[in-house]
């Protein structure tokens, strides 16, 4: 299944994509794509519905973030060896974890705002994992049983805030609009994360062209590892790192400016298209 949230910001309705690529309205069945709806029982209930029995969403509806009420938005740093190299950092012996503020989450095609005073706002295409079951101290072997599905994330980052301002990376990762996710959540039965093409273009120029196959720490290990340090709840999002091609790694470095346009895609998970504006 491809699950979506559509409608005006702050008033999104739950939906699914039918076989013809049209959005069907699930608001008569579930209140949101969030919480227990993402669990095994909730997904089974949705899978049993004939999409043709659901009303169509209004043509041209905005896509919101594909998950609602996200509690934890956890990110993994330096999880691609070639990205670590372009960043001038060593490949970590254990996953680097940081938080993105849930308040930074926006829809896949919403405008990305450059924070006030920023001169180093950057892009990162990432595979995001959406948790479906409460997870604590899970084994690597069982980790995928706790996943609802996957989506595209643009881990927008302000490099000066992240690296040059002291302390932890969080301060450069959670600015408003720095977490576009979607367009849809693809359930686990339709995705093999082993080798997904990952691309990001800026103003039509392909700058990131990688694959999930080059992750240092794979999805099952990441879920197992993170669950040793915190409880993961249904609807939590883990964004798993980016392949090379970020602006920070270019020579000379290149960063986003108002008027730029990004296109962000992962094979089978859809495409995001974002304009950039001053915040």
Coordinates of C-alpha atoms in Angstrom, one line a residue:
X1 CA 0.0 0.0 0.0
X2 CA 0.9 3.6 -0.5
X3 CA -0.6 5.7 2.3
X4 CA -0.8 9.5 2.1
X5 CA -2.1 12.5 3.9
X6 CA -3.7 15.2 1.7
X7 CA -5.2 18.6 2.1
X8 CA -4.3 22.0 3.6
X9 CA -1.4 22.2 6.1
X10 CA -2.7 21.4 9.5
X11 CA -5.9 19.8 8.2
X12 CA -4.7 16.8 6.3
X13 CA -6.9 13.8 5.7
X14 CA -5.7 10.2 5.5
X15 CA -5.7 8.5 2.1
X16 CA -4.3 5.8 0.0
X17 CA -3.1 5.6 -3.6
X18 CA -5.2 3.2 -5.8
X19 CA -4.0 1.1 -8.7
X20 CA -4.6 4.0 -11.1
X21 CA -2.5 6.4 -9.0
X22 CA -5.5 8.3 -7.7
X23 CA -5.8 9.4 -4.1
X24 CA -8.7 7.8 -2.2
X25 CA -10.0 9.3 1.0
X26 CA -9.7 7.2 4.1
X27 CA -11.1 9.7 6.6
X28 CA -14.3 7.6 6.9
X29 CA -12.2 4.7 8.1
X30 CA -9.4 6.1 10.2
X31 CA -8.7 9.5 11.7
X32 CA -5.1 9.8 10.4
X33 CA -2.1 8.0 9.2
X34 CA -0.6 7.9 12.6
X35 CA -0.2 5.9 15.8
X36 CA -1.9 2.5 16.0
X37 CA -3.1 2.8 12.4
X38 CA 0.5 2.1 11.5
X39 CA 0.7 -1.2 13.4
X40 CA 0.2 -4.7 11.9
X41 CA -3.5 -4.8 12.8
X42 CA -4.1 -1.3 11.5
X43 CA -2.3 -1.9 8.2
X44 CA -4.2 -5.2 7.8
X45 CA -7.5 -3.4 8.2
X46 CA -6.5 -0.9 5.5
X47 CA -5.2 -3.6 3.1
X48 CA -8.6 -5.4 3.3
X49 CA -10.4 -2.3 1.9
X50 CA -11.4 -2.2 -1.7
X51 CA -10.0 1.2 -2.8
X52 CA -12.8 1.6 -5.3
X53 CA -15.2 1.8 -2.3
X54 CA -13.5 4.9 -1.1
X55 CA -14.3 8.5 -2.3
X56 CA -11.7 10.2 -4.5
X57 CA -9.8 13.1 -3.0
X58 CA -10.2 16.4 -4.7
X59 CA -8.1 16.6 -7.8
X60 CA -4.8 18.4 -7.3
X61 CA -4.8 18.1 -3.5
X62 CA -1.7 19.0 -1.7
X63 CA 0.3 16.1 -0.1
X64 CA 1.1 16.6 3.5
X65 CA 3.8 14.7 5.4
X66 CA 2.9 11.0 5.0
X67 CA 2.9 10.4 8.8
X68 CA 1.0 12.4 11.3
X69 CA 1.8 13.2 15.0
X70 CA 5.4 12.1 14.8
X71 CA 6.9 11.8 18.3
X72 CA 10.5 11.1 17.6
X73 CA 12.3 12.2 14.4
X74 CA 15.7 10.4 14.7
X75 CA 18.5 10.8 12.2
X76 CA 21.6 8.8 11.5
X77 CA 24.8 10.7 10.5
X78 CA 27.7 9.6 8.3
X79 CA 26.0 6.4 7.3
X80 CA 27.5 6.3 3.9
X81 CA 31.3 6.0 3.7
X82 CA 31.6 8.2 0.6
X83 CA 29.5 10.9 2.3
X84 CA 31.7 10.7 5.4
X85 CA 34.8 11.2 3.1
X86 CA 33.4 14.2 1.4
X87 CA 32.5 15.7 4.8
X88 CA 36.1 15.2 6.0
X89 CA 34.9 12.9 8.7
X90 CA 35.8 9.3 9.6
X91 CA 33.3 6.5 9.2
X92 CA 31.9 5.9 12.7
X93 CA 32.4 2.6 14.5
X94 CA 28.8 2.9 15.8
X95 CA 25.9 4.9 14.3
X96 CA 25.9 8.6 14.9
X97 CA 22.4 9.6 16.2
X98 CA 20.8 13.0 16.5
X99 CA 17.3 14.4 16.6
X100 CA 15.5 16.5 14.1
X101 CA 12.7 18.5 15.7
X102 CA 9.3 17.0 14.8
X103 CA 8.1 20.6 14.2
X104 CA 10.4 20.7 11.1
X105 CA 8.3 18.1 9.3
X106 CA 6.4 19.4 6.2
X107 CA 4.9 18.0 3.1
X108 CA 7.0 16.7 0.2
X109 CA 6.4 19.6 -2.0
X110 CA 6.2 22.4 0.6
X111 CA 8.6 25.3 0.4
X112 CA 11.9 24.9 2.2
X113 CA 12.8 28.1 4.1
X114 CA 16.3 29.2 4.6
X115 CA 16.7 30.2 8.3
X116 CA 17.4 33.8 9.2
X117 CA 21.1 34.5 9.0
X118 CA 21.9 31.2 7.3
X119 CA 24.5 31.0 4.6
X120 CA 25.0 27.3 4.6
X121 CA 21.7 25.5 4.1
X122 CA 22.3 22.2 2.4
X123 CA 20.3 19.2 1.0
X124 CA 20.4 15.4 1.8
X125 CA 18.2 12.7 0.1
X126 CA 17.5 10.0 2.7
X127 CA 15.6 6.8 3.1
X128 CA 13.3 7.2 6.1
X129 CA 11.9 4.3 8.2
X130 CA 8.5 4.7 9.8
X131 CA 7.9 2.6 13.0
X132 CA 4.7 0.6 13.3
X133 CA 5.0 -1.2 16.6
X134 CA 6.4 -0.2 20.0
X135 CA 10.1 -1.2 20.0
X136 CA 12.4 -1.5 22.9
X137 CA 15.5 -3.7 23.0
X138 CA 14.6 -5.5 19.8
X139 CA 17.0 -7.9 18.1
X140 CA 18.4 -7.2 14.7
X141 CA 16.8 -10.4 13.4
X142 CA 13.3 -9.2 14.5
X143 CA 13.8 -5.5 13.8
X144 CA 11.8 -5.3 10.5
X145 CA 8.7 -6.7 12.3
X146 CA 8.5 -3.3 13.9
X147 CA 8.5 -1.3 10.7
X148 CA 5.3 0.1 9.1
X149 CA 7.0 1.3 5.9
X150 CA 9.4 3.6 4.2
X151 CA 9.4 7.1 2.6
X152 CA 11.6 9.8 1.1
X153 CA 13.1 12.4 3.4
X154 CA 15.1 15.5 2.6
X155 CA 17.3 16.0 5.6
X156 CA 17.7 19.7 5.1
X157 CA 20.7 20.9 7.1
X158 CA 22.3 24.2 8.1
X159 CA 26.0 23.4 8.2
X160 CA 27.3 26.4 10.1
X161 CA 24.7 25.8 12.9
X162 CA 25.4 22.0 12.7
X163 CA 29.2 22.1 12.8
X164 CA 30.6 25.6 13.6
X165 CA 28.3 26.6 16.5
X166 CA 29.5 24.1 19.1
X167 CA 27.5 21.3 20.8
X168 CA 25.5 18.8 19.0
X169 CA 24.3 18.6 15.4
X170 CA 20.6 19.0 16.4
X171 CA 20.8 22.8 16.2
X172 CA 21.5 22.6 12.4
X173 CA 18.9 20.0 11.6
X174 CA 15.5 21.0 13.1
X175 CA 14.8 24.5 11.7
X176 CA 11.3 25.0 10.3
X177 CA 10.7 23.1 7.0
X178 CA 13.9 21.1 7.4
X179 CA 12.0 17.7 7.3
X180 CA 10.0 17.1 4.1
X181 CA 8.7 13.5 4.2
X182 CA 6.6 11.7 1.6
X183 CA 4.9 11.9 -0.8
X184 CA 3.7 8.6 0.5
X185 CA 4.4 5.9 3.0
X186 CA 5.0 2.6 1.2
X187 CA 4.3 -0.4 3.4
X188 CA 7.0 -3.0 4.0
X189 CA 5.5 -5.7 1.8
X190 CA 6.2 -3.5 -1.2
X191 CA 9.8 -2.4 -0.4
X192 CA 13.2 -4.1 -0.3
X193 CA 15.6 -1.5 1.0
X194 CA 18.7 -3.3 -0.1
X195 CA 19.4 -1.4 -3.3
X196 CA 17.2 1.6 -3.9
X197 CA 18.4 4.4 -6.3
X198 CA 18.5 7.7 -4.5
X199 CA 18.7 11.0 -6.4
X200 CA 18.6 14.7 -5.7
X201 CA 18.8 17.5 -8.2
X202 CA 19.2 21.3 -7.6
X203 CA 17.9 23.5 -10.4
X204 CA 17.9 20.5 -12.8
X205 CA 21.4 19.5 -12.0
X206 CA 21.8 16.0 -10.6
X207 CA 24.0 16.4 -7.5
X208 CA 23.3 13.2 -5.6
X209 CA 23.1 9.9 -7.4
X210 CA 23.5 7.0 -4.9
X211 CA 22.0 3.8 -3.6
X212 CA 20.9 2.5 -0.3
X213 CA 23.1 -0.5 -0.9
X214 CA 26.1 1.5 0.2
X215 CA 24.8 2.2 3.7
X216 CA 27.3 1.4 6.4
X217 CA 24.7 0.4 9.0
X218 CA 21.6 -1.3 7.4
X219 CA 18.0 -0.7 8.4
X220 CA 17.6 -3.8 10.7
X221 CA 20.7 -2.9 12.6
X222 CA 19.7 0.7 13.0
X223 CA 16.3 -0.2 14.5
X224 CA 18.0 -2.7 16.8
X225 CA 20.7 -0.2 17.8
X226 CA 18.4 2.8 18.4
X227 CA 16.0 0.6 20.5
X228 CA 18.8 0.0 23.0
X229 CA 18.7 3.7 23.9
X230 CA 15.1 4.7 23.7
X231 CA 11.6 3.3 23.1
X232 CA 10.4 3.7 19.6
X233 CA 6.6 4.3 19.2
X234 CA 4.3 3.8 16.2
X235 CA 4.8 6.8 13.9
X236 CA 8.3 7.6 14.9
X237 CA 10.5 8.3 12.0
X238 CA 14.2 7.3 11.5
X239 CA 16.0 8.9 8.6
X240 CA 19.0 6.8 7.7
X241 CA 21.7 8.9 6.2
X242 CA 22.7 10.3 2.8
X243 CA 24.9 9.3 -0.1
X244 CA 27.6 11.7 -1.4
X245 CA 26.8 14.9 -3.4
X246 CA 25.8 17.3 -0.7
X247 CA 26.7 21.0 -1.1
X248 CA 29.2 21.0 1.8
X249 CA 31.3 18.4 -0.1
X250 CA 31.6 20.4 -3.3
X251 CA 34.7 22.3 -4.2
X252 CA 34.0 25.1 -3.6
X253 CA 31.0 24.3 -1.3
X254 CA 27.6 25.2 -2.7
X255 CA 24.5 26.0 -0.6
X256 CA 20.9 26.7 -1.3
X257 CA 19.6 30.2 -2.0
X258 CA 16.1 31.7 -2.4
X259 CA 14.7 30.7 -5.8
X260 CA 16.5 27.3 -6.0
X261 CA 14.4 24.2 -6.7
X262 CA 15.1 20.7 -5.5
X263 CA 13.8 17.4 -6.8
X264 CA 14.3 14.5 -4.4
X265 CA 13.5 10.8 -5.2
X266 CA 14.0 7.2 -4.1
X267 CA 13.1 4.4 -6.4
X268 CA 9.6 3.1 -5.6
X269 CA 9.0 5.7 -2.9
X270 CA 8.1 8.7 -5.0
X271 CA 9.4 12.2 -5.8
X272 CA 9.5 15.4 -3.8
X273 CA 9.8 18.9 -5.4
X274 CA 10.6 21.8 -3.3
X275 CA 11.1 25.5 -3.9
X276 CA 13.5 27.4 -1.7
X277 CA 12.7 30.7 -0.1
X278 CA 14.0 33.1 2.6
X279 CA 12.6 32.3 6.0

